[in-house]
Structure formats: structure tokens, C-alpha cells
Amino acid sequence: MSRDYLSVDPRTGERIGRSATLTPDATRQLVGESAGAQRRWRERPPAERADALRALSAALGAARDDLAHLLVREIGKPVAQSVAEVDKCRALCDGFADHADTLLADRRPLAGDLPARIRLRPTGVILGVMPWNFPYWQALRLAVPNLLLGNTCLVKPAPNAALSTLALADVVARAGLPPGVFTPLLVSESAVADVIAHPAVTGVSVTGSVTAGAAIAAAAGAAVKKVVLELGGSDPFIVLADADVEAAASAAARSRLGNAGQSCVAAKRFLVERPVAEEFLAALTDRFAAHRVGDPADPRTDVGPLARADLRDLLHTQVRESVAAGARVVLGGEPVAGAGFYYPPTILTDVPVDAPVWRDETFGPVAPVLVADSTQDLLRLADSDEYGLGASVWTTSPERADHLADALPAGMVFVNEIVQSDWRLPFGGIRRSGIGRELAADGFGEFANVQTHWYGPPPAGPSTSE
């Protein structure tokens, strides 16, 4: 029996919505409708598709407050951060619309004066299997580039974020985009493989756990369909001895505590060179302690609840097992008493590298801090997990920054800035953090038919004689 999609207010644990899981017949109908919409959508001139994205940006702006407050209720995201997510989606729409000509322009061959062009063409219907932590941004991070290209999108939301996805689809419709180009697909996890196997579906993008990504990639491989995987990370945040420690500590708190630490690109493991270790730990502790935990609807709140009770319980298990293995609690370390799924900003030191908070991804406001004595030590500790999404390096030395950036196993390295997704930059990781890229020109072409056009001379006409 399929489980329905249940939305629960993380502040109280009360159910706020229930959406029925689609039947197989209803699923096939929606996939077919998306395929029909794609055949019509791909024939629209690129300028019209770009204008549709601008209209979507305007519609998001009109619905900004309603969308933001729904995130507060459904996933517990603080209201200011929820508004920022909607604004980020607007920038995504406008950015791709404004650069449509560049993204869709024919490319010339790499070398030689060949009579050929390389052109990006749409492929069909793209399935997105989406998480709950940024339900608007991550759905549109897939949809906006593909809609501009001429594909259509089916979006399977996380089971606890269906209301946000349905609200987003309503905004897409109000923006005037045709039915079928952006379709919520409330199917069970067991039905995803059947959707992937549908002939109209030409690719699948997954943001989620390694386990889920591997299973979906196997289904895509069996159907010979393109797959892009973004499977999270455990990003190192590296502070060198010559860094601006105060700036680094402020950025570290912003990265680790945003969305209550529930972000794939949040800094999750903190590495500090010994000469500034005590100074950084003190500064980080001050900033963590200053973050207010509370109702995400209150504009004064910095850290809201975790999205689900099981996520809070898993995080606390990781902390408890790490302390049992020898880690020392500097701040926090116990769930907040009372209603809701709250966990306080927490700092651990003296963490063994095989402890859960260092070895595994932690999805919450927990910061393990380790001290390193050399560049080799930094790289060894940074490379002591299986992920490879992002890394942040703090230093005033361009030479050391470049050396570390080149050596770190990560898809993205930010120097003197926190790792973040930006529509202008390719987003993605290596190793168990995933396959492929989203955003920018690199992500734009992931679900395109990269089509070569060769233009030979016209055949000679029939000879004429008198």
C-alpha cells in the first residue's frame, strides 16, 4: 500500500496537510500529458520561452510572502531565509532568461575550418526527484534551465514537502506557462523506476541521499537514461594561520547554521591550523551562542527546528556516539526540551576521525572542530570522508589558497567565502557527492541533445546542353 504525502509543522509536530499518492494510471496520464506539452513547448521560439521565465519571476515575486510562510510551516525554515529562497529563485529565472541567446547559441567546432555547428536541442521529459530542504530552489534549479532548453519537467517532491511543491506549481500556472511543462508527481518511491522507464522520460535528476541516488541511478542505467546526482556532502571549512579569524568565524556560523544546518553545501567539518585554533574556537563559540533558536515565523529567529522528528533523533545519535568515542562538547549537545523538533547550535572538539559527526554527513547545527599542524595534515583530515561536494578555504595567501584548492577532492572550492549554489556557476560534486552538474552553461547542457550539424556543399545540378 502506498503511503500518502504527509506535511507536519516542525514547530509543533502537528499534521498540516495530506496529499494522496498517485495511482499507476494517474501517473501514466500525467507523464503522457507532460510528453504532449513538451512536443508543443519545444516548438516555441527561444525568446518566448525566455519571456515565460521572466513571467515566472514576476509571479514568484507576487506570491513571495505566501510562499515564504508556507516554508515556515512545512519545513520550519526561518522566515527571512524563506523569503531569500524565493528571491533566489527569481534571480535564477531572470538570469537564464537574460542569457538565453548565449546558452542556446550554436558553437563552432573546436579546431579547423569545418562546415559544421554544434547545437543544443531538447530531449523530452525530465524527472526530478527532489528533497525537502529547499523545495522551491531545487525544483526550479532543475526546471528553469530545462524549460529554456525546451524540455518539460516532472517533479517528485519529498514526502514531507508536497505542499510547497504544489504551491510552486500553482505559481507556474499563474505565470501563464502551459499545463504539463512543470508537473508535481506525487508517486511512491517504488513507482519511480516505472516513471524512469517510460519512453517519454529522457533523463532524471536526483537530489538526496547516496542510497536513494544509487537506487535511482541503477533504474536509469537499466533504462539507458541520462542521470544527474547531487547526493550531499560533508564540506570541510579550512582556516589557515594567516586568515582573518573573525571573518572566518562569522562565515562559519552563517554556513553551518543556515536552515538549521540542513543544507548539502553547509560547512560540516572545521579544520583550523594550530596557531589560530583557540582564537577561532572562541570566536565560533561566541557566534553560535548568539544565534537565537525559536519559532521560524518570528523575524528575530536565526535557527528554527529540524524538519522532522527522525532527523533530530538521528542528529542527536550522531552527537551522542561521537561523544562516547571521545569528542568533547563545547556548546549545546542536547535536544531542546518541549514541543517541536529543535536542536541547539552545537560545537564539538577532539573529535576522532571515525566518529559519526566527522565520518558521516550531519544534517543539523553541529560543528566538529579539529586542529591541524601542517598543510599535509589539513589535506589528510579533509580527505577522511567519502564525499566531494564543496570546500571553503580561509587565508590571505593566494598561493596557499590555490595549492589547497587544487589538492582538495571537491567539485567546488570557495576561498574566503562559504560554498553556495549560484545560477552563474556549475554546481555539483565528485565521489559519493554525485555525478554531473547543475546550473550555468555546464548544467544547462546535461539534458540536451548535443547535436552536430554538418553542412556539405550542395550537389551539382544536372548539366545543361544546347
Tab-separated table of C-alpha atoms in Angstrom:
chain	number	residue	atom	x	y	z
A	1	MET	CA	0.000	0.000	0.000
A	2	SER	CA	1.403	3.398	-0.988
A	3	ARG	CA	1.995	5.952	1.730
A	4	ASP	CA	0.410	9.366	1.308
A	5	TYR	CA	2.454	12.555	1.413
A	6	LEU	CA	2.200	13.988	4.948
A	7	SER	CA	3.195	17.532	5.856
A	8	VAL	CA	3.924	18.207	9.529
A	9	ASP	CA	4.638	21.543	11.203
A	10	PRO	CA	8.129	21.065	12.730
A	11	ARG	CA	7.328	23.637	15.427
A	12	THR	CA	4.590	21.502	16.931
A	13	GLY	CA	4.585	18.077	15.291
A	14	GLU	CA	1.016	18.663	14.128
A	15	ARG	CA	-0.097	17.482	10.694
A	16	ILE	CA	-0.914	20.374	8.362
A	17	GLY	CA	-1.554	18.546	5.107
A	18	ARG	CA	-2.067	15.199	3.459
A	19	SER	CA	-1.779	14.538	-0.276
A	20	ALA	CA	-2.767	11.235	-1.828
A	21	THR	CA	-0.171	9.208	-3.703
A	22	LEU	CA	-0.954	8.863	-7.396
A	23	THR	CA	-2.256	5.595	-8.786
A	24	PRO	CA	-0.297	3.950	-11.629
A	25	ASP	CA	-2.960	5.007	-14.155
A	26	ALA	CA	-2.917	8.613	-12.953
A	27	THR	CA	0.875	8.606	-13.076
A	28	ARG	CA	0.945	7.381	-16.670
A	29	GLN	CA	-1.605	10.027	-17.612
A	30	LEU	CA	0.499	12.850	-16.154
A	31	VAL	CA	3.656	11.573	-17.842
A	32	GLY	CA	1.785	11.414	-21.145
A	33	GLU	CA	0.454	14.932	-20.679
A	34	SER	CA	3.959	16.195	-19.960
A	35	ALA	CA	5.208	14.492	-23.134
A	36	GLY	CA	2.472	16.143	-25.188
A	37	ALA	CA	3.237	19.509	-23.627
A	38	GLN	CA	6.923	19.049	-24.422
A	39	ARG	CA	6.247	18.467	-28.108
A	40	ARG	CA	4.445	21.814	-28.234
A	41	TRP	CA	6.790	23.659	-25.884
A	42	ARG	CA	9.926	22.788	-27.837
A	43	GLU	CA	8.440	24.444	-30.929
A	44	ARG	CA	8.117	27.801	-29.219
A	45	PRO	CA	10.880	30.240	-30.165
A	46	PRO	CA	13.601	30.547	-27.517
A	47	ALA	CA	12.659	34.186	-26.972
A	48	GLU	CA	9.147	33.120	-25.960
A	49	ARG	CA	10.494	30.528	-23.556
A	50	ALA	CA	12.751	33.193	-22.041
A	51	ASP	CA	9.790	35.547	-21.676
A	52	ALA	CA	7.921	32.765	-19.874
A	53	LEU	CA	10.744	32.578	-17.334
A	54	ARG	CA	10.526	36.327	-16.791
A	55	ALA	CA	6.798	35.953	-16.216
A	56	LEU	CA	7.528	33.196	-13.713
A	57	SER	CA	9.926	35.501	-11.874
A	58	ALA	CA	7.212	38.134	-11.635
A	59	ALA	CA	4.682	35.581	-10.385
A	60	LEU	CA	7.129	34.398	-7.735
A	61	GLY	CA	7.512	37.994	-6.626
A	62	ALA	CA	3.756	38.426	-6.335
A	63	ALA	CA	3.482	35.241	-4.249
A	64	ARG	CA	6.662	35.884	-2.260
A	65	ASP	CA	5.179	36.224	1.217
A	66	ASP	CA	2.732	33.336	0.843
A	67	LEU	CA	5.448	31.029	-0.459
A	68	ALA	CA	7.835	32.030	2.316
A	69	HIS	CA	5.315	31.445	5.091
A	70	LEU	CA	4.499	28.028	3.661
A	71	LEU	CA	8.178	27.084	4.058
A	72	VAL	CA	7.987	28.271	7.658
A	73	ARG	CA	5.035	25.957	8.304
A	74	GLU	CA	6.099	22.919	6.295
A	75	ILE	CA	9.845	22.649	6.909
A	76	GLY	CA	10.494	25.136	9.716
A	77	LYS	CA	12.756	27.472	7.762
A	78	PRO	CA	13.109	30.929	9.389
A	79	VAL	CA	11.012	33.494	7.576
A	80	ALA	CA	13.892	35.696	6.407
A	81	GLN	CA	15.663	32.670	4.939
A	82	SER	CA	12.404	31.547	3.318
A	83	VAL	CA	11.982	34.928	1.641
A	84	ALA	CA	15.600	34.710	0.487
A	85	GLU	CA	14.889	31.341	-1.152
A	86	VAL	CA	12.047	32.841	-3.189
A	87	ASP	CA	14.224	35.793	-4.192
A	88	LYS	CA	16.989	33.422	-5.249
A	89	CYS	CA	14.510	31.600	-7.484
A	90	ARG	CA	13.565	34.894	-9.107
A	91	ALA	CA	17.221	35.640	-9.860
A	92	LEU	CA	17.538	32.169	-11.408
A	93	CYS	CA	14.582	32.784	-13.735
A	94	ASP	CA	15.753	36.235	-14.759
A	95	GLY	CA	19.369	35.156	-15.178
A	96	PHE	CA	18.661	32.282	-17.544
A	97	ALA	CA	16.133	34.368	-19.457
A	98	ASP	CA	18.634	37.190	-19.911
A	99	HIS	CA	21.337	34.803	-21.157
A	100	ALA	CA	19.134	32.647	-23.361
A	101	ASP	CA	20.840	33.745	-26.571
A	102	THR	CA	24.276	32.841	-25.216
A	103	LEU	CA	23.201	29.492	-23.774
A	104	LEU	CA	21.361	28.418	-26.929
A	105	ALA	CA	23.832	29.799	-29.453
A	106	ASP	CA	25.390	27.397	-31.943
A	107	ARG	CA	29.000	26.501	-31.199
A	108	ARG	CA	31.748	26.196	-33.759
A	109	PRO	CA	34.000	23.111	-33.968
A	110	LEU	CA	36.980	23.036	-31.646
A	111	ALA	CA	39.546	23.372	-34.413
A	112	GLY	CA	39.684	23.622	-38.170
A	113	ASP	CA	37.516	25.468	-40.613
A	114	LEU	CA	34.832	22.798	-40.733
A	115	PRO	CA	31.411	23.476	-42.242
A	116	ALA	CA	29.735	22.385	-39.006
A	117	ARG	CA	27.933	23.690	-35.961
A	118	ILE	CA	27.099	22.159	-32.573
A	119	ARG	CA	23.586	22.873	-31.363
A	120	LEU	CA	21.783	22.058	-28.094
A	121	ARG	CA	18.367	20.514	-28.675
A	122	PRO	CA	15.730	19.381	-26.153
A	123	THR	CA	15.327	15.686	-25.458
A	124	GLY	CA	11.919	15.256	-23.793
A	125	VAL	CA	10.550	14.930	-20.281
A	126	ILE	CA	12.958	15.208	-17.341
A	127	LEU	CA	12.111	13.687	-13.969
A	128	GLY	CA	13.340	15.465	-10.863
A	129	VAL	CA	13.430	13.588	-7.553
A	130	MET	CA	13.676	16.440	-5.097
A	131	PRO	CA	14.492	16.893	-1.387
A	132	TRP	CA	12.630	18.950	1.197
A	133	ASN	CA	15.226	21.434	2.446
A	134	PHE	CA	14.999	23.951	-0.424
A	135	PRO	CA	11.800	22.844	-2.178
A	136	TYR	CA	11.423	25.898	-4.422
A	137	TRP	CA	15.068	26.444	-5.283
A	138	GLN	CA	15.937	22.842	-6.005
A	139	ALA	CA	12.859	22.209	-8.133
A	140	LEU	CA	13.492	25.352	-10.171
A	141	ARG	CA	17.234	24.707	-10.315
A	142	LEU	CA	16.249	21.732	-12.458
A	143	ALA	CA	13.229	23.199	-14.207
A	144	VAL	CA	14.371	26.656	-15.304
A	145	PRO	CA	17.323	25.560	-17.486
A	146	ASN	CA	15.309	22.691	-18.935
A	147	LEU	CA	12.274	24.833	-19.717
A	148	LEU	CA	14.520	27.291	-21.524
A	149	LEU	CA	16.056	24.409	-23.472
A	150	GLY	CA	12.629	23.094	-24.479
A	151	ASN	CA	12.251	20.139	-22.133
A	152	THR	CA	9.406	19.705	-19.652
A	153	CYS	CA	9.731	18.578	-16.043
A	154	LEU	CA	8.054	16.162	-13.672
A	155	VAL	CA	8.897	16.936	-10.049
A	156	LYS	CA	8.580	14.281	-7.352
A	157	PRO	CA	8.727	16.119	-4.019
A	158	ALA	CA	9.971	14.752	-0.737
A	159	PRO	CA	7.152	13.121	1.259
A	160	ASN	CA	7.152	15.965	3.813
A	161	ALA	CA	7.260	18.850	1.298
A	162	ALA	CA	4.355	18.224	-1.065
A	163	LEU	CA	2.505	21.408	-0.110
A	164	SER	CA	5.449	23.587	-1.140
A	165	THR	CA	5.800	21.819	-4.482
A	166	LEU	CA	2.073	22.079	-5.199
A	167	ALA	CA	2.165	25.779	-4.328
A	168	LEU	CA	5.096	26.279	-6.683
A	169	ALA	CA	3.215	24.538	-9.487
A	170	ASP	CA	0.291	26.890	-8.875
A	171	VAL	CA	2.612	29.881	-9.289
A	172	VAL	CA	3.962	28.393	-12.532
A	173	ALA	CA	0.397	28.131	-13.829
A	174	ARG	CA	-0.453	31.683	-12.740
A	175	ALA	CA	2.623	32.890	-14.616
A	176	GLY	CA	0.971	31.667	-17.809
A	177	LEU	CA	3.169	28.680	-18.571
A	178	PRO	CA	1.166	25.971	-20.339
A	179	PRO	CA	-0.166	22.925	-18.498
A	180	GLY	CA	2.207	19.986	-18.451
A	181	VAL	CA	5.522	21.842	-18.593
A	182	PHE	CA	6.002	21.706	-14.794
A	183	THR	CA	4.105	18.886	-13.121
A	184	PRO	CA	4.221	17.737	-9.481
A	185	LEU	CA	4.347	13.946	-9.436
A	186	LEU	CA	3.262	12.584	-6.072
A	187	VAL	CA	4.301	8.977	-6.571
A	188	SER	CA	5.664	6.437	-4.129
A	189	GLU	CA	9.375	5.681	-4.060
A	190	SER	CA	8.657	2.254	-5.519
A	191	ALA	CA	6.977	3.845	-8.555
A	192	VAL	CA	9.963	5.995	-9.533
A	193	ALA	CA	11.598	3.225	-11.580
A	194	ASP	CA	8.438	2.824	-13.667
A	195	VAL	CA	8.382	6.562	-14.375
A	196	ILE	CA	12.022	6.460	-15.444
A	197	ALA	CA	11.279	3.555	-17.782
A	198	HIS	CA	8.504	5.483	-19.556
A	199	PRO	CA	9.594	6.151	-23.172
A	200	ALA	CA	8.851	9.882	-22.892
A	201	VAL	CA	11.201	10.348	-19.935
A	202	THR	CA	14.706	11.025	-21.218
A	203	GLY	CA	16.564	11.857	-18.019
A	204	VAL	CA	16.383	12.011	-14.249
A	205	SER	CA	17.925	14.400	-11.751
A	206	VAL	CA	18.165	13.397	-8.100
A	207	THR	CA	18.981	15.466	-5.047
A	208	GLY	CA	19.025	13.296	-1.958
A	209	SER	CA	20.893	10.601	-0.084
A	210	VAL	CA	23.584	8.347	-1.510
A	211	THR	CA	21.309	5.338	-1.017
A	212	ALA	CA	18.409	6.915	-2.894
A	213	GLY	CA	20.674	8.241	-5.630
A	214	ALA	CA	22.318	4.877	-6.201
A	215	ALA	CA	18.955	3.119	-6.473
A	216	ILE	CA	17.568	5.659	-8.928
A	217	ALA	CA	20.790	5.664	-10.936
A	218	ALA	CA	20.501	1.877	-11.230
A	219	ALA	CA	16.963	2.246	-12.590
A	220	ALA	CA	18.137	4.918	-15.011
A	221	GLY	CA	21.005	2.716	-16.121
A	222	ALA	CA	18.676	-0.199	-16.749
A	223	ALA	CA	16.538	2.064	-18.929
A	224	VAL	CA	19.610	3.725	-20.537
A	225	LYS	CA	18.558	7.190	-19.384
A	226	LYS	CA	20.790	10.137	-18.501
A	227	VAL	CA	21.137	10.810	-14.768
A	228	VAL	CA	22.469	13.718	-12.703
A	229	LEU	CA	23.039	13.069	-8.999
A	230	GLU	CA	23.527	15.579	-6.191
A	231	LEU	CA	23.910	13.423	-3.113
A	232	GLY	CA	25.024	15.741	-0.378
A	233	GLY	CA	28.360	16.349	1.228
A	234	SER	CA	30.396	16.880	4.348
A	235	ASP	CA	32.228	20.011	3.301
A	236	PRO	CA	35.464	20.964	5.070
A	237	PHE	CA	35.869	24.557	6.262
A	238	ILE	CA	39.606	25.229	6.475
A	239	VAL	CA	41.085	28.136	8.449
A	240	LEU	CA	44.780	28.796	7.864
A	241	ALA	CA	47.026	30.580	10.334
A	242	ASP	CA	47.088	33.791	8.283
A	243	ALA	CA	43.291	34.023	7.914
A	244	ASP	CA	41.067	36.794	9.194
A	245	VAL	CA	39.793	34.707	12.093
A	246	GLU	CA	36.839	36.920	12.983
A	247	ALA	CA	35.584	36.945	9.400
A	248	ALA	CA	36.096	33.193	9.134
A	249	ALA	CA	34.158	32.539	12.344
A	250	SER	CA	31.247	34.704	11.200
A	251	ALA	CA	31.122	32.925	7.859
A	252	ALA	CA	31.408	29.516	9.528
A	253	ALA	CA	28.380	30.219	11.705
A	254	ARG	CA	26.401	31.521	8.734
A	255	SER	CA	27.219	28.411	6.697
A	256	ARG	CA	26.659	25.828	9.438
A	257	LEU	CA	23.510	27.333	10.973
A	258	GLY	CA	21.582	28.457	7.900
A	259	ASN	CA	18.342	26.444	7.571
A	260	ALA	CA	19.275	24.874	10.930
A	261	GLY	CA	22.265	23.238	9.244
A	262	GLN	CA	20.075	21.351	6.780
A	263	SER	CA	21.953	22.116	3.579
A	264	CYS	CA	24.091	19.907	1.381
A	265	VAL	CA	26.679	22.680	0.916
A	266	ALA	CA	26.842	23.763	4.545
A	267	ALA	CA	30.260	23.657	6.159
A	268	LYS	CA	30.176	20.475	8.219
A	269	ARG	CA	33.774	19.778	9.280
A	270	PHE	CA	36.002	22.561	10.611
A	271	LEU	CA	39.790	22.368	10.284
A	272	VAL	CA	41.983	25.033	11.876
A	273	GLU	CA	45.743	25.461	11.875
A	274	ARG	CA	47.090	25.294	15.413
A	275	PRO	CA	48.382	28.906	15.753
A	276	VAL	CA	44.813	30.265	15.485
A	277	ALA	CA	42.859	27.267	16.796
A	278	GLU	CA	41.980	28.683	20.223
A	279	GLU	CA	41.093	32.083	18.780
A	280	PHE	CA	38.847	30.562	16.118
A	281	LEU	CA	37.112	28.199	18.547
A	282	ALA	CA	36.354	31.070	20.925
A	283	ALA	CA	35.038	33.261	18.112
A	284	LEU	CA	32.936	30.440	16.670
A	285	THR	CA	31.503	29.628	20.104
A	286	ASP	CA	30.514	33.264	20.630
A	287	ARG	CA	28.729	33.383	17.294
A	288	PHE	CA	26.950	30.059	17.754
A	289	ALA	CA	25.782	31.115	21.220
A	290	ALA	CA	24.440	34.394	19.823
A	291	HIS	CA	22.161	32.646	17.324
A	292	ARG	CA	18.599	32.634	18.572
A	293	VAL	CA	16.701	29.336	18.417
A	294	GLY	CA	12.944	29.702	18.168
A	295	ASP	CA	9.786	29.990	16.118
A	296	PRO	CA	10.790	30.373	12.449
A	297	ALA	CA	7.838	32.729	11.927
A	298	ASP	CA	9.497	35.236	14.274
A	299	PRO	CA	11.823	37.527	12.266
A	300	ARG	CA	14.230	37.536	15.224
A	301	THR	CA	14.799	33.767	14.980
A	302	ASP	CA	18.102	32.597	13.496
A	303	VAL	CA	17.726	28.816	13.898
A	304	GLY	CA	14.414	27.027	13.526
A	305	PRO	CA	13.536	23.393	14.168
A	306	LEU	CA	14.776	20.468	12.149
A	307	ALA	CA	12.257	19.403	9.542
A	308	ARG	CA	11.268	16.057	11.089
A	309	ALA	CA	11.500	14.274	14.417
A	310	ASP	CA	13.528	11.415	12.932
A	311	LEU	CA	16.101	13.885	11.587
A	312	ARG	CA	16.544	15.437	15.037
A	313	ASP	CA	16.845	11.991	16.598
A	314	LEU	CA	19.444	10.873	14.042
A	315	LEU	CA	21.488	14.025	14.602
A	316	HIS	CA	21.459	13.532	18.357
A	317	THR	CA	22.504	9.908	17.924
A	318	GLN	CA	25.478	11.080	15.847
A	319	VAL	CA	26.435	13.575	18.550
A	320	ARG	CA	25.973	11.094	21.395
A	321	GLU	CA	28.018	8.371	19.684
A	322	SER	CA	30.772	10.864	18.844
A	323	VAL	CA	30.966	11.987	22.478
A	324	ALA	CA	31.135	8.359	23.559
A	325	ALA	CA	34.050	7.940	21.137
A	326	GLY	CA	35.965	10.796	22.785
A	327	ALA	CA	34.619	14.075	21.383
A	328	ARG	CA	34.208	16.964	23.823
A	329	VAL	CA	31.095	19.161	23.868
A	330	VAL	CA	31.907	22.877	23.856
A	331	LEU	CA	28.369	24.126	23.303
A	332	GLY	CA	24.916	22.550	23.048
A	333	GLY	CA	24.700	18.818	22.538
A	334	GLU	CA	21.185	18.103	23.816
A	335	PRO	CA	17.807	18.470	22.061
A	336	VAL	CA	15.750	21.488	23.084
A	337	ALA	CA	13.048	20.431	25.542
A	338	GLY	CA	9.405	20.993	24.692
A	339	ALA	CA	7.345	20.867	21.526
A	340	GLY	CA	8.887	20.777	18.089
A	341	PHE	CA	12.000	19.261	16.567
A	342	TYR	CA	14.569	21.779	17.809
A	343	TYR	CA	18.280	21.145	18.234
A	344	PRO	CA	20.632	23.871	19.508
A	345	PRO	CA	23.808	25.122	17.833
A	346	THR	CA	26.413	22.602	18.942
A	347	ILE	CA	30.217	22.584	18.827
A	348	LEU	CA	32.418	19.533	19.423
A	349	THR	CA	36.213	19.313	19.631
A	350	ASP	CA	38.740	16.484	19.990
A	351	VAL	CA	36.629	14.506	17.541
A	352	PRO	CA	38.009	11.142	16.333
A	353	VAL	CA	38.014	10.990	12.537
A	354	ASP	CA	35.957	7.799	12.657
A	355	ALA	CA	33.267	9.399	14.838
A	356	PRO	CA	29.863	9.866	13.158
A	357	VAL	CA	29.970	13.680	13.197
A	358	TRP	CA	33.197	13.585	11.175
A	359	ARG	CA	32.847	10.430	9.111
A	360	ASP	CA	29.214	10.889	8.064
A	361	GLU	CA	27.162	13.806	6.816
A	362	THR	CA	25.363	15.623	9.634
A	363	PHE	CA	22.171	17.449	8.716
A	364	GLY	CA	21.792	19.905	11.549
A	365	PRO	CA	23.506	22.710	13.511
A	366	VAL	CA	26.524	20.697	14.682
A	367	ALA	CA	30.136	21.776	14.117
A	368	PRO	CA	33.034	19.398	14.835
A	369	VAL	CA	36.345	21.283	15.068
A	370	LEU	CA	39.783	19.698	14.633
A	371	VAL	CA	43.261	21.206	14.790
A	372	ALA	CA	45.915	20.605	12.113
A	373	ASP	CA	49.674	21.129	12.299
A	374	SER	CA	50.577	21.267	8.596
A	375	THR	CA	49.171	21.520	5.099
A	376	GLN	CA	49.602	17.767	4.754
A	377	ASP	CA	47.621	17.280	7.962
A	378	LEU	CA	44.863	19.585	6.693
A	379	LEU	CA	44.544	17.666	3.453
A	380	ARG	CA	44.578	14.306	5.226
A	381	LEU	CA	41.768	15.331	7.549
A	382	ALA	CA	39.768	16.999	4.792
A	383	ASP	CA	40.025	13.809	2.741
A	384	SER	CA	38.973	11.483	5.564
A	385	ASP	CA	35.410	11.018	4.327
A	386	GLU	CA	33.785	9.729	1.127
A	387	TYR	CA	32.188	12.940	-0.133
A	388	GLY	CA	33.416	15.588	-2.526
A	389	LEU	CA	30.881	18.379	-2.903
A	390	GLY	CA	32.463	21.626	-1.719
A	391	ALA	CA	35.165	23.131	0.460
A	392	SER	CA	35.836	26.560	1.926
A	393	VAL	CA	39.390	27.845	2.481
A	394	TRP	CA	40.214	30.919	4.568
A	395	THR	CA	43.607	32.560	4.076
A	396	THR	CA	45.270	35.784	2.963
A	397	SER	CA	47.776	33.851	0.841
A	398	PRO	CA	46.737	33.377	-2.804
A	399	GLU	CA	49.473	30.787	-3.218
A	400	ARG	CA	48.269	28.606	-0.338
A	401	ALA	CA	44.670	29.067	-1.444
A	402	ASP	CA	45.450	27.820	-4.948
A	403	HIS	CA	47.516	24.919	-3.648
A	404	LEU	CA	44.746	23.719	-1.356
A	405	ALA	CA	42.012	24.306	-3.921
A	406	ASP	CA	43.856	22.173	-6.462
A	407	ALA	CA	44.507	19.422	-3.922
A	408	LEU	CA	41.080	19.174	-2.301
A	409	PRO	CA	38.733	16.458	-3.634
A	410	ALA	CA	35.735	18.720	-4.194
A	411	GLY	CA	33.572	19.896	-7.055
A	412	MET	CA	33.601	23.460	-5.720
A	413	VAL	CA	36.189	25.337	-3.656
A	414	PHE	CA	35.392	28.808	-2.331
A	415	VAL	CA	38.227	30.954	-0.955
A	416	ASN	CA	37.299	33.415	1.810
A	417	GLU	CA	33.621	32.716	1.170
A	418	ILE	CA	31.157	29.994	2.068
A	419	VAL	CA	30.156	27.406	-0.518
A	420	GLN	CA	26.814	28.226	-2.106
A	421	SER	CA	24.815	27.476	-5.216
A	422	ASP	CA	24.629	30.303	-7.739
A	423	TRP	CA	22.909	30.129	-11.128
A	424	ARG	CA	26.043	31.575	-12.770
A	425	LEU	CA	28.305	28.725	-11.567
A	426	PRO	CA	28.239	24.969	-12.210
A	427	PHE	CA	27.018	23.144	-9.122
A	428	GLY	CA	27.909	19.570	-8.235
A	429	GLY	CA	30.425	17.246	-6.672
A	430	ILE	CA	32.582	14.194	-7.151
A	431	ARG	CA	32.939	10.825	-5.438
A	432	ARG	CA	29.837	9.971	-3.360
A	433	SER	CA	28.561	13.524	-3.645
A	434	GLY	CA	27.267	12.806	-7.106
A	435	ILE	CA	27.576	12.852	-10.869
A	436	GLY	CA	27.100	15.716	-13.291
A	437	ARG	CA	26.436	19.408	-12.839
A	438	GLU	CA	23.518	21.770	-12.468
A	439	LEU	CA	23.282	25.476	-13.348
A	440	ALA	CA	25.464	27.687	-15.558
A	441	ALA	CA	26.345	26.528	-19.063
A	442	ASP	CA	27.671	23.166	-17.833
A	443	GLY	CA	24.397	22.252	-16.165
A	444	PHE	CA	22.317	23.694	-18.984
A	445	GLY	CA	23.576	21.034	-21.365
A	446	GLU	CA	23.176	17.990	-19.100
A	447	PHE	CA	19.780	17.008	-20.527
A	448	ALA	CA	20.321	18.347	-24.019
A	449	ASN	CA	20.898	16.507	-27.246
A	450	VAL	CA	24.278	17.922	-28.215
A	451	GLN	CA	23.610	17.726	-31.920
A	452	THR	CA	26.238	18.109	-34.630
A	453	HIS	CA	25.167	19.743	-37.889
A	454	TRP	CA	27.452	19.307	-40.896
A	455	TYR	CA	26.818	21.422	-43.966
A	456	GLY	CA	28.337	19.911	-47.093
A	457	PRO	CA	28.250	21.698	-50.440
A	458	PRO	CA	25.007	21.290	-52.368
A	459	PRO	CA	25.185	18.627	-55.050
A	460	ALA	CA	25.892	19.865	-58.518
A	461	GLY	CA	22.754	20.391	-60.542
A	462	PRO	CA	22.095	18.493	-63.765
A	463	SER	CA	24.283	19.616	-66.599
A	464	THR	CA	22.595	21.539	-69.377
A	465	SER	CA	23.448	21.465	-73.037
A	466	GLU	CA	22.065	23.191	-76.047
